[in-house]
mmCIF file of C-alpha atoms in Angstrom:
data_model
loop_
_atom_site.group_PDB
_atom_site.id
_atom_site.type_symbol
_atom_site.label_atom_id
_atom_site.label_comp_id
_atom_site.label_asym_id
_atom_site.label_seq_id
_atom_site.Cartn_x
_atom_site.Cartn_y
_atom_site.Cartn_z
ATOM 1 C CA MET A 1 45.000 32.850 38.048
ATOM 2 C CA ARG A 2 48.410 31.252 38.017
ATOM 3 C CA TYR A 3 51.709 33.037 37.509
ATOM 4 C CA ALA A 4 54.973 31.627 36.220
ATOM 5 C CA ILE A 5 58.525 32.886 35.770
ATOM 6 C CA ALA A 6 61.168 32.163 33.157
ATOM 7 C CA ILE A 7 64.113 29.924 34.025
ATOM 8 C CA PRO A 8 67.422 31.719 33.348
ATOM 9 C CA GLN A 9 69.035 30.238 30.229
ATOM 10 C CA TYR A 10 71.187 32.991 28.748
ATOM 11 C CA TYR A 11 74.832 32.536 29.718
ATOM 12 C CA ALA A 12 78.059 33.215 27.863
ATOM 13 C CA ASP A 13 80.569 30.366 27.793
ATOM 14 C CA GLY A 14 81.831 29.735 31.320
ATOM 15 C CA SER A 15 79.583 32.307 33.008
ATOM 16 C CA PHE A 16 76.959 29.969 34.498
ATOM 17 C CA ASP A 17 76.742 30.321 38.294
ATOM 18 C CA PRO A 18 75.144 27.202 39.839
ATOM 19 C CA GLY A 19 74.611 28.897 43.206
ATOM 20 C CA ALA A 20 72.846 31.904 41.719
ATOM 21 C CA PHE A 21 70.728 29.635 39.519
ATOM 22 C CA ARG A 22 69.712 27.560 42.543
ATOM 23 C CA ASP A 23 68.915 30.664 44.606
ATOM 24 C CA TYR A 24 66.741 32.053 41.802
ATOM 25 C CA LEU A 25 64.651 28.870 41.615
ATOM 26 C CA VAL A 26 64.351 28.524 45.383
ATOM 27 C CA ARG A 27 63.198 32.140 45.688
ATOM 28 C CA ALA A 28 60.691 31.625 42.867
ATOM 29 C CA GLN A 29 59.283 28.596 44.660
ATOM 30 C CA GLU A 30 59.096 30.444 47.984
ATOM 31 C CA ALA A 31 57.439 33.432 46.297
ATOM 32 C CA GLY A 32 54.564 31.207 45.205
ATOM 33 C CA PHE A 33 55.095 31.035 41.458
ATOM 34 C CA HIS A 34 53.132 28.143 39.964
ATOM 35 C CA SER A 35 55.874 27.143 37.531
ATOM 36 C CA ALA A 36 59.128 28.091 35.834
ATOM 37 C CA TRP A 37 59.647 27.711 32.097
ATOM 38 C CA THR A 38 62.365 27.410 29.471
ATOM 39 C CA GLN A 39 62.512 28.050 25.727
ATOM 40 C CA GLU A 40 64.286 26.044 23.021
ATOM 41 C CA ALA A 41 66.741 27.383 20.436
ATOM 42 C CA VAL A 42 69.581 25.110 19.340
ATOM 43 C CA PHE A 43 71.185 27.788 17.191
ATOM 44 C CA GLY A 44 71.271 31.544 17.674
ATOM 45 C CA LYS A 45 73.499 34.522 18.302
ATOM 46 C CA ARG A 46 72.482 34.694 21.958
ATOM 47 C CA PRO A 47 74.075 31.995 24.157
ATOM 48 C CA GLN A 48 71.306 29.823 25.561
ATOM 49 C CA LEU A 49 71.306 26.656 27.653
ATOM 50 C CA SER A 50 69.296 23.669 26.427
ATOM 51 C CA PRO A 51 65.805 23.533 27.995
ATOM 52 C CA LEU A 52 65.816 19.896 29.059
ATOM 53 C CA GLU A 53 69.100 20.160 30.942
ATOM 54 C CA ALA A 54 68.106 23.497 32.502
ATOM 55 C CA MET A 55 64.827 21.988 33.716
ATOM 56 C CA THR A 56 66.633 18.952 35.111
ATOM 57 C CA PHE A 57 68.956 21.178 37.150
ATOM 58 C CA ALA A 58 65.936 23.222 38.252
ATOM 59 C CA ALA A 59 64.151 20.048 39.364
ATOM 60 C CA ALA A 60 67.075 19.232 41.638
ATOM 61 C CA CYS A 61 66.931 22.739 43.152
ATOM 62 C CA THR A 62 63.214 22.662 44.015
ATOM 63 C CA ASP A 63 60.519 20.303 45.219
ATOM 64 C CA THR A 64 57.121 21.865 44.435
ATOM 65 C CA LEU A 65 57.705 24.313 41.567
ATOM 66 C CA ARG A 66 56.419 22.940 38.275
ATOM 67 C CA LEU A 67 58.841 23.039 35.341
ATOM 68 C CA GLY A 68 58.096 23.453 31.661
ATOM 69 C CA CYS A 69 59.320 24.223 28.176
ATOM 70 C CA THR A 70 57.372 26.412 25.814
ATOM 71 C CA VAL A 71 58.087 25.111 23.374
ATOM 72 C CA PHE A 72 60.119 22.140 22.197
ATOM 73 C CA VAL A 73 60.368 22.512 18.421
ATOM 74 C CA SER A 74 59.260 18.909 18.158
ATOM 75 C CA THR A 75 59.641 18.675 14.365
ATOM 76 C CA LEU A 76 63.401 18.662 15.066
ATOM 77 C CA HIS A 77 63.140 15.853 17.655
ATOM 78 C CA VAL A 78 62.813 12.099 17.289
ATOM 79 C CA PRO A 79 59.605 11.252 19.175
ATOM 80 C CA ALA A 80 61.051 8.178 20.898
ATOM 81 C CA GLN A 81 64.000 10.146 22.266
ATOM 82 C CA LEU A 82 61.794 13.046 23.360
ATOM 83 C CA ALA A 83 59.406 10.593 25.028
ATOM 84 C CA LYS A 84 62.275 8.955 26.914
ATOM 85 C CA SER A 85 63.838 12.249 28.045
ATOM 86 C CA THR A 86 60.596 13.835 29.186
ATOM 87 C CA SER A 87 59.385 10.644 30.896
ATOM 88 C CA SER A 88 62.662 10.473 32.795
ATOM 89 C CA LEU A 89 62.458 14.117 33.861
ATOM 90 C CA ASP A 90 58.857 13.703 34.972
ATOM 91 C CA GLN A 91 59.966 10.768 37.124
ATOM 92 C CA LEU A 92 62.964 12.663 38.532
ATOM 93 C CA SER A 93 60.799 15.670 39.411
ATOM 94 C CA ARG A 94 57.991 13.498 40.839
ATOM 95 C CA GLY A 95 55.445 14.667 38.321
ATOM 96 C CA ARG A 96 56.237 18.359 37.961
ATOM 97 C CA LEU A 97 56.848 18.507 34.203
ATOM 98 C CA GLU A 98 54.864 20.573 31.696
ATOM 99 C CA VAL A 99 55.615 19.976 27.996
ATOM 100 C CA GLY A 100 55.060 22.489 25.226
ATOM 101 C CA VAL A 101 55.402 21.577 21.546
ATOM 102 C CA GLY A 102 55.417 23.599 18.352
ATOM 103 C CA SER A 103 56.166 23.002 14.697
ATOM 104 C CA GLY A 104 58.617 25.892 14.528
ATOM 105 C CA GLY A 105 57.466 26.903 11.052
ATOM 106 C CA LYS A 106 58.851 26.011 7.645
ATOM 107 C CA ASN A 107 62.049 28.079 7.931
ATOM 108 C CA ARG A 108 63.781 26.024 10.624
ATOM 109 C CA PRO A 109 67.245 24.566 9.735
ATOM 110 C CA PHE A 110 65.857 21.098 9.009
ATOM 111 C CA ALA A 111 68.968 19.944 7.120
ATOM 112 C CA ALA A 112 71.077 20.413 10.252
ATOM 113 C CA PHE A 113 68.932 17.705 11.887
ATOM 114 C CA GLY A 114 68.935 15.320 8.931
ATOM 115 C CA MET A 115 65.421 16.319 7.932
ATOM 116 C CA ARG A 116 63.706 18.005 5.027
ATOM 117 C CA PRO A 117 61.207 20.870 5.250
ATOM 118 C CA GLU A 118 58.626 19.181 3.032
ATOM 119 C CA ARG A 119 55.534 18.035 4.965
ATOM 120 C CA TYR A 120 56.912 19.352 8.236
ATOM 121 C CA LEU A 121 53.380 19.809 9.587
ATOM 122 C CA ALA A 122 52.574 16.169 8.868
ATOM 123 C CA ARG A 123 55.789 15.230 10.685
ATOM 124 C CA PHE A 124 54.816 17.468 13.580
ATOM 125 C CA THR A 125 51.355 15.910 13.952
ATOM 126 C CA GLU A 126 52.590 12.343 13.596
ATOM 127 C CA GLY A 127 55.389 13.027 16.064
ATOM 128 C CA VAL A 128 53.031 14.413 18.723
ATOM 129 C CA GLU A 129 50.615 11.511 18.313
ATOM 130 C CA LEU A 130 53.502 9.046 18.636
ATOM 131 C CA LEU A 131 54.896 10.895 21.660
ATOM 132 C CA LYS A 132 51.552 10.530 23.452
ATOM 133 C CA ARG A 133 51.335 6.822 22.615
ATOM 134 C CA LEU A 134 54.852 6.186 23.913
ATOM 135 C CA TRP A 135 53.964 8.062 27.105
ATOM 136 C CA THR A 136 50.835 6.003 27.742
ATOM 137 C CA GLN A 137 51.006 2.531 26.134
ATOM 138 C CA ASP A 138 52.780 -0.657 27.231
ATOM 139 C CA SER A 139 53.703 -1.540 23.659
ATOM 140 C CA VAL A 140 53.559 0.630 20.554
ATOM 141 C CA ASP A 141 53.255 -0.587 16.979
ATOM 142 C CA HIS A 142 53.443 2.314 14.554
ATOM 143 C CA ASP A 143 53.745 2.282 10.772
ATOM 144 C CA GLY A 144 53.748 5.953 9.879
ATOM 145 C CA GLU A 145 55.039 8.144 7.104
ATOM 146 C CA PHE A 146 58.055 9.273 9.143
ATOM 147 C CA TRP A 147 58.579 6.670 11.889
ATOM 148 C CA GLN A 148 58.080 2.938 12.237
ATOM 149 C CA LEU A 149 58.075 1.053 15.549
ATOM 150 C CA SER A 150 57.237 -2.520 16.484
ATOM 151 C CA GLY A 151 56.530 -3.537 20.058
ATOM 152 C CA ALA A 152 58.280 -0.406 21.354
ATOM 153 C CA ALA A 153 58.019 0.544 25.017
ATOM 154 C CA ILE A 154 59.301 3.548 26.969
ATOM 155 C CA THR A 155 59.735 2.667 30.632
ATOM 156 C CA PRO A 156 59.399 4.120 33.089
ATOM 157 C CA ARG A 157 56.601 6.110 31.581
ATOM 158 C CA PRO A 158 55.812 9.594 32.962
ATOM 159 C CA PHE A 159 55.055 9.929 36.671
ATOM 160 C CA GLN A 160 51.919 11.923 35.781
ATOM 161 C CA LYS A 161 49.056 9.875 34.386
ATOM 162 C CA PRO A 162 48.121 9.652 31.637
ATOM 163 C CA HIS A 163 50.967 12.052 30.775
ATOM 164 C CA PRO A 164 52.320 15.551 31.567
ATOM 165 C CA PRO A 165 50.224 18.548 30.497
ATOM 166 C CA LEU A 166 50.778 19.039 26.767
ATOM 167 C CA TRP A 167 50.763 22.662 25.624
ATOM 168 C CA PHE A 168 50.799 23.779 22.005
ATOM 169 C CA GLY A 169 52.311 26.888 20.496
ATOM 170 C CA GLY A 170 51.202 28.337 17.159
ATOM 171 C CA SER A 171 48.971 31.182 16.098
ATOM 172 C CA GLY A 172 46.663 30.508 13.147
ATOM 173 C CA PRO A 173 43.281 28.733 13.194
ATOM 174 C CA LYS A 174 44.751 25.432 11.941
ATOM 175 C CA ALA A 175 47.418 25.462 14.655
ATOM 176 C CA LEU A 176 44.804 26.245 17.301
ATOM 177 C CA ARG A 177 42.601 23.435 16.010
ATOM 178 C CA ARG A 178 45.549 21.007 16.299
ATOM 179 C CA ALA A 179 46.067 22.186 19.860
ATOM 180 C CA LEU A 180 42.427 21.472 20.676
ATOM 181 C CA ASP A 181 42.557 18.062 19.004
ATOM 182 C CA LEU A 182 45.845 16.861 20.498
ATOM 183 C CA GLY A 183 46.769 18.966 23.524
ATOM 184 C CA THR A 184 45.652 20.043 26.948
ATOM 185 C CA GLY A 185 46.359 23.746 26.485
ATOM 186 C CA PHE A 186 47.478 26.605 24.241
ATOM 187 C CA PHE A 187 50.428 28.860 25.055
ATOM 188 C CA GLY A 188 50.381 32.278 23.420
ATOM 189 C CA ALA A 189 53.800 33.440 22.265
ATOM 190 C CA GLY A 190 55.676 36.330 23.819
ATOM 191 C CA SER A 191 56.013 37.831 20.346
ATOM 192 C CA VAL A 192 52.223 38.093 19.895
ATOM 193 C CA PRO A 193 50.552 41.386 20.932
ATOM 194 C CA THR A 194 47.706 41.188 23.441
ATOM 195 C CA ALA A 195 45.042 42.133 20.877
ATOM 196 C CA ASP A 196 46.080 39.252 18.621
ATOM 197 C CA PHE A 197 46.194 36.890 21.600
ATOM 198 C CA ALA A 198 42.627 37.893 22.450
ATOM 199 C CA GLU A 199 41.564 36.869 18.940
ATOM 200 C CA GLN A 200 43.253 33.479 19.417
ATOM 201 C CA VAL A 201 41.411 32.978 22.703
ATOM 202 C CA ARG A 202 38.086 33.868 21.114
ATOM 203 C CA PHE A 203 38.678 31.294 18.387
ATOM 204 C CA VAL A 204 39.524 28.567 20.902
ATOM 205 C CA ARG A 205 36.576 29.288 23.168
ATOM 206 C CA ALA A 206 34.191 29.525 20.204
ATOM 207 C CA GLN A 207 34.847 25.865 19.406
ATOM 208 C CA GLY A 208 32.985 24.999 22.593
ATOM 209 C CA ASP A 209 34.128 21.386 22.780
ATOM 210 C CA ARG A 210 36.993 21.580 25.304
ATOM 211 C CA PRO A 211 35.893 23.234 28.571
ATOM 212 C CA ASP A 212 38.985 21.760 30.270
ATOM 213 C CA PHE A 213 41.370 23.285 27.711
ATOM 214 C CA GLU A 214 43.785 25.766 29.331
ATOM 215 C CA ILE A 215 45.193 28.993 27.909
ATOM 216 C CA ALA A 216 48.462 30.671 28.843
ATOM 217 C CA LYS A 217 50.539 33.599 27.561
ATOM 218 C CA ARG A 218 54.237 34.401 27.704
ATOM 219 C CA VAL A 219 54.854 38.065 28.531
ATOM 220 C CA TYR A 220 58.222 39.702 27.937
ATOM 221 C CA ILE A 221 58.483 42.299 30.683
ATOM 222 C CA ALA A 222 60.795 45.095 31.840
ATOM 223 C CA VAL A 223 60.022 46.984 35.032
ATOM 224 C CA GLU A 224 61.902 50.188 35.859
ATOM 225 C CA ALA A 225 61.218 53.428 37.714
ATOM 226 C CA ASP A 226 61.914 55.172 34.383
ATOM 227 C CA ALA A 227 59.427 53.917 31.790
ATOM 228 C CA ALA A 228 61.534 55.098 28.847
ATOM 229 C CA ARG A 229 64.532 53.225 30.231
ATOM 230 C CA ALA A 230 62.448 50.061 30.554
ATOM 231 C CA ARG A 231 61.359 50.281 26.920
ATOM 232 C CA GLU A 232 64.921 50.963 25.759
ATOM 233 C CA ARG A 233 66.273 47.952 27.659
ATOM 234 C CA VAL A 234 63.607 45.485 26.557
ATOM 235 C CA ASN A 235 63.855 46.613 22.906
ATOM 236 C CA ALA A 236 67.614 46.028 22.965
ATOM 237 C CA GLU A 237 67.165 42.541 24.433
ATOM 238 C CA LEU A 238 64.418 41.615 21.973
ATOM 239 C CA THR A 239 66.583 42.778 19.070
ATOM 240 C CA ALA A 240 69.361 40.479 20.253
ATOM 241 C CA LEU A 241 66.931 37.592 20.785
ATOM 242 C CA TYR A 242 65.101 37.839 17.459
ATOM 243 C CA GLY A 243 67.846 39.327 15.294
ATOM 244 C CA GLY A 244 65.732 42.425 14.731
ATOM 245 C CA LEU A 245 62.694 44.149 16.170
ATOM 246 C CA PRO A 246 59.512 43.845 14.085
ATOM 247 C CA PRO A 247 56.780 46.232 15.286
ATOM 248 C CA ALA A 248 54.538 43.365 16.461
ATOM 249 C CA ILE A 249 57.216 41.973 18.760
ATOM 250 C CA ALA A 250 57.969 45.419 20.175
ATOM 251 C CA ALA A 251 54.236 45.948 20.769
ATOM 252 C CA ALA A 252 53.901 42.576 22.486
ATOM 253 C CA ALA A 253 56.487 43.318 25.175
ATOM 254 C CA ILE A 254 55.388 45.016 28.389
ATOM 255 C CA ALA A 255 57.705 47.740 29.684
ATOM 256 C CA GLY A 256 57.394 50.628 32.091
ATOM 257 C CA THR A 257 56.856 51.471 35.727
ATOM 258 C CA PRO A 258 55.223 48.922 38.037
ATOM 259 C CA ASP A 259 51.855 50.627 37.522
ATOM 260 C CA ASP A 260 52.319 50.580 33.741
ATOM 261 C CA CYS A 261 53.124 46.878 33.830
ATOM 262 C CA VAL A 262 50.181 46.007 36.078
ATOM 263 C CA ARG A 263 47.786 47.686 33.649
ATOM 264 C CA ALA A 264 49.282 45.870 30.660
ATOM 265 C CA VAL A 265 49.301 42.460 32.370
ATOM 266 C CA ARG A 266 45.657 42.964 33.367
ATOM 267 C CA GLU A 267 44.885 43.350 29.672
ATOM 268 C CA VAL A 268 46.533 39.970 29.007
ATOM 269 C CA ILE A 269 44.448 38.374 31.765
ATOM 270 C CA ASP A 270 41.272 40.043 30.498
ATOM 271 C CA ALA A 271 42.090 38.681 27.036
ATOM 272 C CA GLY A 272 41.767 35.159 28.465
ATOM 273 C CA ALA A 273 45.112 34.071 29.923
ATOM 274 C CA GLU A 274 44.712 31.654 32.831
ATOM 275 C CA LEU A 275 48.467 31.407 33.336
ATOM 276 C CA VAL A 276 50.868 34.293 32.709
ATOM 277 C CA LEU A 277 54.533 33.466 32.166
ATOM 278 C CA PHE A 278 56.641 36.511 33.059
ATOM 279 C CA THR A 279 59.828 36.538 30.995
ATOM 280 C CA PRO A 280 62.316 39.270 31.905
ATOM 281 C CA LEU A 281 65.237 39.369 29.493
ATOM 282 C CA TYR A 282 67.741 41.115 31.791
ATOM 283 C CA ASP A 283 68.252 41.422 35.551
ATOM 284 C CA GLN A 284 66.162 38.292 35.917
ATOM 285 C CA ALA A 285 66.572 37.819 39.677
ATOM 286 C CA ARG A 286 65.642 41.445 40.388
ATOM 287 C CA HIS A 287 62.658 41.207 38.081
ATOM 288 C CA ALA A 288 61.444 37.975 39.679
ATOM 289 C CA ASP A 289 61.424 39.705 43.074
ATOM 290 C CA VAL A 290 59.671 42.824 41.752
ATOM 291 C CA ILE A 291 57.070 40.736 39.934
ATOM 292 C CA ALA A 292 56.381 38.637 43.040
ATOM 293 C CA LYS A 293 56.272 41.576 45.465
ATOM 294 C CA GLU A 294 54.784 44.415 43.409
ATOM 295 C CA ILE A 295 53.173 43.209 40.179
ATOM 296 C CA ILE A 296 51.284 40.055 41.182
ATOM 297 C CA PRO A 297 49.760 41.476 44.413
ATOM 298 C CA ALA A 298 48.544 44.543 42.510
ATOM 299 C CA LEU A 299 46.871 42.376 39.857
ATOM 300 C CA SER A 300 44.368 41.103 42.411
ATOM 301 C CA VAL A 301 43.263 44.669 43.228
ATOM 302 C CA ARG A 302 40.792 46.237 40.834
#
C-alpha cells in the first residue's frame, strides 16, 4: 500500500504563506507519504491555486516526494502546451511527476477556453494520444480532427522514460476502458462512494489484460475526537467546494474519530485501492500529522 496527501491549494487573495507551505511538504516527505497531489479548477467560488504552479513550488521544497495532479481537465488544455509544461516539471523535479487527466464532462465552460462542447470526448482522446507522442517522440507529425503538427518536438522530454505515470479519472465503463487503453492507472474520485468505487475496480480487473494497471482513490477525510463535529465540518467544506452537497458526495467523505476513519479507509483498501490519497479540506497540516501518526499505522493492524 501507498499513501498520499493533498497539496494545500485553497488560499484567499494574499493569504498564501510560503514558509507554512514548505513546512507542510517537508513534514509530509519526512512522514513517509509516497506522494502529494493537487486538483484543477480554473473557476470556482473557492479560491484555489493552479495545480502546475503549486506542484512546481512543492518540487522546490522537497527532493523525494512524488508530485501529481488528479486531474488536469485536459479537454481545456492544448496538448503541446501541456506536454511542454509537464515535461519541464518532470525535469525540474528529477522525475517525480505523476499526471492525471480527465475529460471533465460535457458541462465544462468550453467557450471560456475558445472551445465548443461538441465531440469533447473525441478531443479528450486525441489530446491524450498527442500528449503521449510529444512526450516520447523526436518528431511528431499529426493530422487530427482538432490539432495539426508537422515535425514538432518537445525538448527536453520528460525525465521519466517513456513518460510520467498517466492516471485517468472518470467513472463509467467507457471511461474505464479508455483508461485501460491509454493510461497506466485509474484514480477514483473523492466524490464517489466506496461501494461504487468497488464496482469500478471489479470492472477494471475483469478485463484481465493489464496486470500492471494501478488503481488509486481520493478520500476526503475529517478526523476529530467528536465524530459529529467531524461530519459537520467536512459537510460544510464539501458544500463550499461543490456548490451543494449531493447525497453521494456526502456518503463518499470519511469523517469521525480516528477509529471511525481507520475502519472506513480499510473499506477503500479492501475495495481495491493500491494508493489512497488523503484529502483533508480544513486544518490540513494538523490532519496530515494525525493521518501519518494515527491513521496509517493503524491500517496495517488487522
